[in-house]
Tab-separated table of C-alpha atoms in Angstrom:
chain	number	residue	atom	x	y	z
A	1	MET	CA	-45.982	19.451	71.492
A	2	PRO	CA	-48.054	16.756	69.424
A	3	ASP	CA	-51.097	18.207	67.941
A	4	GLN	CA	-54.367	17.697	69.586
A	5	GLY	CA	-56.305	16.470	67.293
A	6	MET	CA	-54.447	14.225	66.088
A	7	ILE	CA	-54.223	12.745	69.178
A	8	ARG	CA	-58.029	12.480	68.878
A	9	GLN	CA	-58.374	10.787	66.408
A	10	LEU	CA	-55.956	8.531	67.284
A	11	LEU	CA	-57.719	7.678	70.758
A	12	LYS	CA	-61.030	7.113	68.533
A	13	SER	CA	-58.987	4.380	66.727
A	14	LYS	CA	-58.944	1.030	68.834
A	15	THR	CA	-56.222	-0.766	66.977
A	16	GLY	CA	-53.755	3.129	66.837
A	17	THR	CA	-54.744	3.347	70.250
A	18	LEU	CA	-53.736	-0.295	71.489
A	19	GLY	CA	-50.567	0.032	69.437
A	20	LEU	CA	-49.952	3.286	71.673
A	21	LEU	CA	-50.757	1.499	74.841
A	22	ILE	CA	-48.557	-1.675	73.679
A	23	ILE	CA	-45.747	0.805	73.526
A	24	LEU	CA	-46.013	2.730	76.050
A	25	ALA	CA	-45.698	-0.420	78.507
A	26	VAL	CA	-42.661	-1.143	76.585
A	27	VAL	CA	-41.018	2.083	76.832
A	28	LEU	CA	-42.095	1.926	80.623
A	29	CYS	CA	-40.227	-1.059	81.226
A	30	ALA	CA	-37.246	-0.746	79.688
A	31	LEU	CA	-37.421	3.130	81.517
A	32	LEU	CA	-38.701	1.689	84.885
A	33	ALA	CA	-36.138	-2.285	84.440
A	34	PRO	CA	-34.037	-1.079	87.978
A	35	TRP	CA	-37.453	-0.787	89.326
A	36	LEU	CA	-40.012	-3.277	87.983
A	37	ALA	CA	-37.792	-6.330	87.484
A	38	THR	CA	-37.607	-8.409	90.909
A	39	HIS	CA	-33.613	-9.781	90.330
A	40	ASP	CA	-30.394	-8.778	88.871
A	41	PRO	CA	-31.465	-10.206	85.445
A	42	GLY	CA	-27.301	-11.964	84.721
A	43	SER	CA	-28.417	-13.179	88.334
A	44	VAL	CA	-27.053	-17.625	88.367
A	45	ALA	CA	-29.275	-19.974	90.468
A	46	PRO	CA	-28.270	-23.118	89.398
A	47	LEU	CA	-30.776	-24.415	92.397
A	48	LYS	CA	-33.890	-22.939	91.253
A	49	ARG	CA	-33.507	-24.131	87.635
A	50	LEU	CA	-36.235	-24.224	85.770
A	51	LYS	CA	-38.787	-23.017	88.026
A	52	PRO	CA	-42.398	-22.953	86.769
A	53	PRO	CA	-44.536	-19.748	86.537
A	54	VAL	CA	-45.905	-18.953	90.034
A	55	TRP	CA	-49.348	-20.084	89.337
A	56	LEU	CA	-48.082	-23.352	88.225
A	57	ASP	CA	-47.039	-26.180	90.805
A	58	GLY	CA	-43.338	-25.705	91.635
A	59	GLY	CA	-43.723	-22.359	90.942
A	60	GLU	CA	-41.952	-19.903	94.192
A	61	SER	CA	-43.762	-16.234	94.179
A	62	SER	CA	-40.596	-14.359	93.665
A	63	TYR	CA	-40.698	-15.817	90.604
A	64	TRP	CA	-43.286	-14.268	88.992
A	65	LEU	CA	-42.425	-16.181	84.856
A	66	GLY	CA	-40.708	-18.999	86.094
A	67	THR	CA	-36.889	-19.054	85.737
A	68	ASP	CA	-34.513	-20.687	82.759
A	69	ASN	CA	-32.003	-22.823	82.558
A	70	LEU	CA	-29.392	-21.612	84.720
A	71	GLY	CA	-32.263	-20.151	86.871
A	72	ARG	CA	-31.684	-16.673	86.147
A	73	ASP	CA	-36.023	-14.652	87.288
A	74	ILE	CA	-37.391	-14.425	83.238
A	75	TRP	CA	-39.707	-11.545	84.437
A	76	SER	CA	-36.650	-9.528	85.169
A	77	ARG	CA	-34.603	-10.365	82.237
A	78	ILE	CA	-37.786	-9.817	79.798
A	79	VAL	CA	-37.865	-5.895	81.484
A	80	TYR	CA	-33.875	-5.733	81.049
A	81	GLY	CA	-34.713	-6.793	76.807
A	82	ALA	CA	-37.086	-4.639	75.974
A	83	ARG	CA	-33.929	-2.041	76.852
A	84	VAL	CA	-31.937	-3.786	73.819
A	85	SER	CA	-34.605	-3.966	71.144
A	86	LEU	CA	-35.888	-0.039	72.296
A	87	ILE	CA	-32.820	1.050	71.225
A	88	VAL	CA	-31.413	-1.314	68.800
A	89	GLY	CA	-35.037	-0.649	66.852
A	90	VAL	CA	-34.855	3.139	66.838
A	91	GLY	CA	-31.306	3.864	66.804
A	92	ALA	CA	-30.408	1.559	63.327
A	93	VAL	CA	-34.499	3.251	62.066
A	94	LEU	CA	-32.784	6.548	62.037
A	95	VAL	CA	-28.969	5.154	60.946
A	96	SER	CA	-31.019	3.499	57.857
A	97	GLY	CA	-33.843	6.738	57.691
A	98	MET	CA	-30.281	9.337	57.588
A	99	ILE	CA	-28.975	7.827	55.219
A	100	GLY	CA	-31.612	6.937	53.412
A	101	ALA	CA	-33.609	10.393	53.093
A	102	VAL	CA	-30.275	12.091	52.136
A	103	LEU	CA	-29.790	9.259	49.353
A	104	GLY	CA	-32.987	9.999	48.835
A	105	LEU	CA	-33.399	13.457	47.833
A	106	LEU	CA	-30.340	13.551	45.852
A	107	SER	CA	-31.162	10.513	43.343
A	108	GLY	CA	-34.680	12.564	42.733
A	109	TYR	CA	-33.340	16.126	42.686
A	110	TYR	CA	-30.188	15.567	40.503
A	111	GLY	CA	-31.092	12.535	38.426
A	112	LYS	CA	-28.952	12.082	35.581
A	113	TRP	CA	-25.746	9.560	36.998
A	114	ILE	CA	-25.864	10.313	39.996
A	115	ASN	CA	-29.638	8.975	39.893
A	116	ALA	CA	-28.283	6.044	38.415
A	117	ILE	CA	-25.706	5.295	40.677
A	118	ILE	CA	-27.627	5.291	43.845
A	119	MET	CA	-30.600	3.155	42.460
A	120	ARG	CA	-27.947	1.195	40.991
A	121	VAL	CA	-26.148	0.619	44.458
A	122	ALA	CA	-29.921	-0.286	45.652
A	123	ASP	CA	-30.150	-2.643	43.626
A	124	SER	CA	-27.648	-4.593	44.479
A	125	PHE	CA	-28.938	-4.287	48.220
A	126	LEU	CA	-32.556	-5.904	47.425
A	127	ALA	CA	-31.053	-8.652	45.211
A	128	ILE	CA	-29.481	-9.764	49.007
A	129	PRO	CA	-31.148	-10.940	51.848
A	130	SER	CA	-31.213	-7.709	54.616
A	131	ILE	CA	-30.453	-10.200	57.182
A	132	LEU	CA	-28.075	-12.892	55.406
A	133	LEU	CA	-25.825	-9.182	54.332
A	134	ALA	CA	-26.654	-8.713	57.810
A	135	LEU	CA	-25.101	-12.100	59.469
A	136	VAL	CA	-22.131	-11.530	56.699
A	137	VAL	CA	-21.044	-8.522	58.379
A	138	LEU	CA	-21.428	-9.469	62.142
A	139	ALA	CA	-19.882	-12.938	61.602
A	140	VAL	CA	-16.418	-10.839	60.382
A	141	THR	CA	-16.536	-8.564	63.097
A	142	GLN	CA	-17.289	-7.850	66.831
A	143	PRO	CA	-21.093	-7.976	68.226
A	144	GLY	CA	-22.527	-5.611	70.014
A	145	LEU	CA	-25.304	-3.168	70.862
A	146	ILE	CA	-24.037	-0.185	68.754
A	147	THR	CA	-21.818	-2.903	65.746
A	148	LEU	CA	-25.656	-4.401	65.809
A	149	ILE	CA	-26.840	-0.931	64.956
A	150	ILE	CA	-24.783	0.321	62.605
A	151	VAL	CA	-25.113	-3.443	60.431
A	152	ILE	CA	-28.888	-2.976	60.625
A	153	GLY	CA	-29.082	0.356	60.002
A	154	LEU	CA	-26.724	0.091	56.628
A	155	THR	CA	-28.717	-2.442	55.180
A	156	ASN	CA	-32.090	-1.163	55.230
A	157	TRP	CA	-32.137	1.819	53.848
A	158	VAL	CA	-33.207	1.472	50.488
A	159	SER	CA	-36.968	1.762	51.525
A	160	TYR	CA	-36.487	5.021	52.127
A	161	ALA	CA	-34.292	6.053	49.315
A	162	ARG	CA	-36.473	4.682	46.901
A	163	VAL	CA	-39.842	5.721	48.347
A	164	ILE	CA	-38.047	9.460	48.855
A	165	ARG	CA	-36.414	9.542	45.601
A	166	SER	CA	-40.479	8.666	43.931
A	167	GLU	CA	-41.375	11.639	46.038
A	168	VAL	CA	-39.512	14.622	45.072
A	169	LEU	CA	-39.364	14.150	41.368
A	170	GLY	CA	-42.445	15.312	41.696
A	171	LEU	CA	-41.992	18.080	43.861
A	172	LYS	CA	-39.233	19.640	42.264
A	173	GLU	CA	-41.379	20.623	40.065
A	174	ARG	CA	-44.324	22.071	41.896
A	175	ASP	CA	-44.005	25.557	42.003
A	176	PHE	CA	-43.134	27.260	45.335
A	177	VAL	CA	-40.066	25.173	44.130
A	178	LYS	CA	-39.549	26.402	40.791
A	179	ALA	CA	-40.276	30.030	43.566
A	180	ALA	CA	-37.682	28.769	45.585
A	181	GLN	CA	-35.150	28.132	42.645
A	182	SER	CA	-36.472	32.352	41.634
A	183	ALA	CA	-35.193	33.399	44.668
A	184	GLY	CA	-32.441	33.246	44.342
A	185	ALA	CA	-31.608	30.152	46.915
A	186	GLY	CA	-29.312	26.888	46.926
A	187	GLN	CA	-29.216	23.954	46.169
A	188	GLY	CA	-29.274	22.603	49.823
A	189	ARG	CA	-31.247	25.199	50.760
A	190	LEU	CA	-33.728	23.713	48.621
A	191	LEU	CA	-33.012	20.662	49.614
A	192	PHE	CA	-33.063	20.427	53.368
A	193	ARG	CA	-35.815	23.330	53.709
A	194	HIS	CA	-37.717	23.389	50.702
A	195	ILE	CA	-38.616	19.092	49.894
A	196	LEU	CA	-37.255	17.689	52.574
A	197	PRO	CA	-40.983	19.115	55.450
A	198	ASN	CA	-42.527	17.743	52.551
A	199	VAL	CA	-41.188	13.951	52.347
A	200	MET	CA	-41.220	13.714	56.205
A	201	SER	CA	-45.048	11.996	56.416
A	202	SER	CA	-43.468	9.548	53.348
A	203	LEU	CA	-39.917	9.294	56.334
A	204	ILE	CA	-42.019	8.794	59.315
A	205	VAL	CA	-44.901	6.418	57.804
A	206	ILE	CA	-41.912	4.127	56.934
A	207	SER	CA	-39.802	4.797	59.506
A	208	SER	CA	-42.549	3.031	62.697
A	209	MET	CA	-43.016	0.305	60.294
A	210	ASN	CA	-39.767	-0.018	59.864
A	211	VAL	CA	-38.903	-0.717	64.324
A	212	ALA	CA	-41.106	-3.855	63.796
A	213	THR	CA	-38.732	-4.882	61.615
A	214	THR	CA	-35.829	-3.550	62.427
A	215	ILE	CA	-36.622	-5.516	65.946
A	216	LEU	CA	-37.987	-8.660	64.296
A	217	MET	CA	-34.156	-8.503	62.797
A	218	GLU	CA	-32.336	-8.079	66.073
A	219	ALA	CA	-34.143	-10.867	67.370
A	220	SER	CA	-33.453	-12.978	64.872
A	221	LEU	CA	-29.816	-12.193	64.799
A	222	SER	CA	-29.572	-12.714	68.733
A	223	PHE	CA	-31.205	-15.858	68.532
A	224	LEU	CA	-28.578	-16.802	66.084
A	225	GLY	CA	-26.061	-16.059	68.283
A	226	LEU	CA	-24.955	-12.868	66.533
A	227	GLY	CA	-26.752	-10.037	67.641
A	228	ILE	CA	-26.596	-9.313	71.931
A	229	LYS	CA	-24.351	-11.035	73.720
A	230	SER	CA	-24.573	-11.300	77.814
A	231	PRO	CA	-24.223	-9.863	80.031
A	232	ASP	CA	-27.074	-7.954	78.047
A	233	VAL	CA	-30.173	-9.490	77.845
A	234	SER	CA	-32.120	-9.564	74.281
A	235	TRP	CA	-35.767	-10.956	73.721
A	236	GLY	CA	-33.920	-12.995	71.182
A	237	GLY	CA	-30.946	-14.619	72.937
A	238	MET	CA	-33.584	-16.138	75.309
A	239	LEU	CA	-35.796	-18.135	72.958
A	240	SER	CA	-32.281	-19.097	71.921
A	241	ASP	CA	-31.498	-20.359	75.477
A	242	GLY	CA	-35.501	-21.945	75.647
A	243	ARG	CA	-35.509	-23.459	72.180
A	244	GLN	CA	-34.161	-26.804	73.552
A	245	TYR	CA	-36.945	-27.068	77.182
A	246	ILE	CA	-39.459	-25.876	74.765
A	247	ALA	CA	-41.340	-29.241	75.155
A	248	THR	CA	-41.053	-29.695	79.245
A	249	SER	CA	-40.318	-25.461	79.989
A	250	TRP	CA	-41.706	-23.673	77.235
A	251	TRP	CA	-42.379	-20.933	79.809
A	252	VAL	CA	-38.086	-19.998	78.801
A	253	ALA	CA	-38.855	-19.070	75.142
A	254	THR	CA	-42.656	-18.840	75.146
A	255	PHE	CA	-42.658	-15.759	77.334
A	256	PRO	CA	-39.893	-13.655	75.529
A	257	GLY	CA	-41.592	-15.066	72.368
A	258	LEU	CA	-45.098	-12.979	73.339
A	259	ALA	CA	-43.009	-10.139	74.533
A	260	ILE	CA	-41.130	-9.716	70.675
A	261	THR	CA	-44.723	-10.752	69.951
A	262	PHE	CA	-46.961	-7.890	71.627
A	263	THR	CA	-43.869	-5.213	70.369
A	264	VAL	CA	-44.095	-5.662	66.845
A	265	LEU	CA	-47.667	-6.084	66.951
A	266	GLY	CA	-48.007	-2.368	68.774
A	267	VAL	CA	-45.714	-1.182	65.893
A	268	ILE	CA	-47.715	-2.202	63.293
A	269	PHE	CA	-50.667	-1.355	64.417
A	270	LEU	CA	-49.508	2.129	64.971
A	271	GLY	CA	-47.747	2.497	62.738
A	272	ASP	CA	-51.382	1.596	60.534
A	273	TRP	CA	-52.693	4.580	61.769
A	274	LEU	CA	-50.154	6.406	60.856
A	275	ARG	CA	-49.799	5.821	57.745
A	276	ASP	CA	-53.336	6.158	57.247
A	277	LYS	CA	-53.173	9.871	58.199
A	278	LEU	CA	-50.028	11.173	57.075
A	279	ASP	CA	-49.491	9.033	53.668
A	280	PRO	CA	-50.833	12.190	51.185
A	281	ARG	CA	-52.001	9.275	48.282
A	282	ILE	CA	-54.300	7.699	51.359
A	283	THR	CA	-54.570	11.310	52.134
A	284	ASN	CA	-55.787	12.244	48.631
A	285	ASP	CA	-58.037	9.670	47.956
A	286	GLN	CA	-59.871	10.052	51.207
A	287	SER	CA	-60.373	13.915	49.996
């Protein structure tokens, strides 16, 4: 269970609390989408196309945020799109976090040629923009939810590896690691039972911030037509559908754009608070 002291500290932070509330709202939309949606998100109604929101002239009470170019309900598509953003955001971060943590542990602990190989591979990934690398891979593979998670995860592991490596370099010289080595602990036990728990705070901080980056990356790829495909709903795909109507039917692109903006801000606000509380460098400076 979460530590009650941490919860109290979070509630004292205005931005942290705001971030938590936004994330909880998005999670609830994703979980309760079948009950919150007023229409089938994929249902096409040509006679209802480009209906404005309910508060504008011509709006209908059954379409709160209006309809898109195919007559699909925007509100229903936004709440279903929250599922895709959260699944891709969390899933890709888990993939990149596991890869980066393992490679960072190996690089920092063993050093020498293992460190040289891993860091040179990391440098190669840094030399290529991650979204460009993802575009190339997705262009030659079958787009889909699982593919998108794997591709984004494989292109974003470098930050984890470099930070974990730098922390392991200091931790492996600490007394508790030396004592475990003297007691006969194997290298696997040293890495995953003694060193890994001590870098978890940094891992959590990086992961929380990378969720926001991943959500933006998924939306960008879907906007370009290489991410989530119909009948699945993506906020980026909704933006792509509405871009040509922005001058006449602004609501088609505006509301999914706002959904992306608020979700990313919520993750950033909560991530900033986590960084302030869990980053050992900041904690040590404040103590």
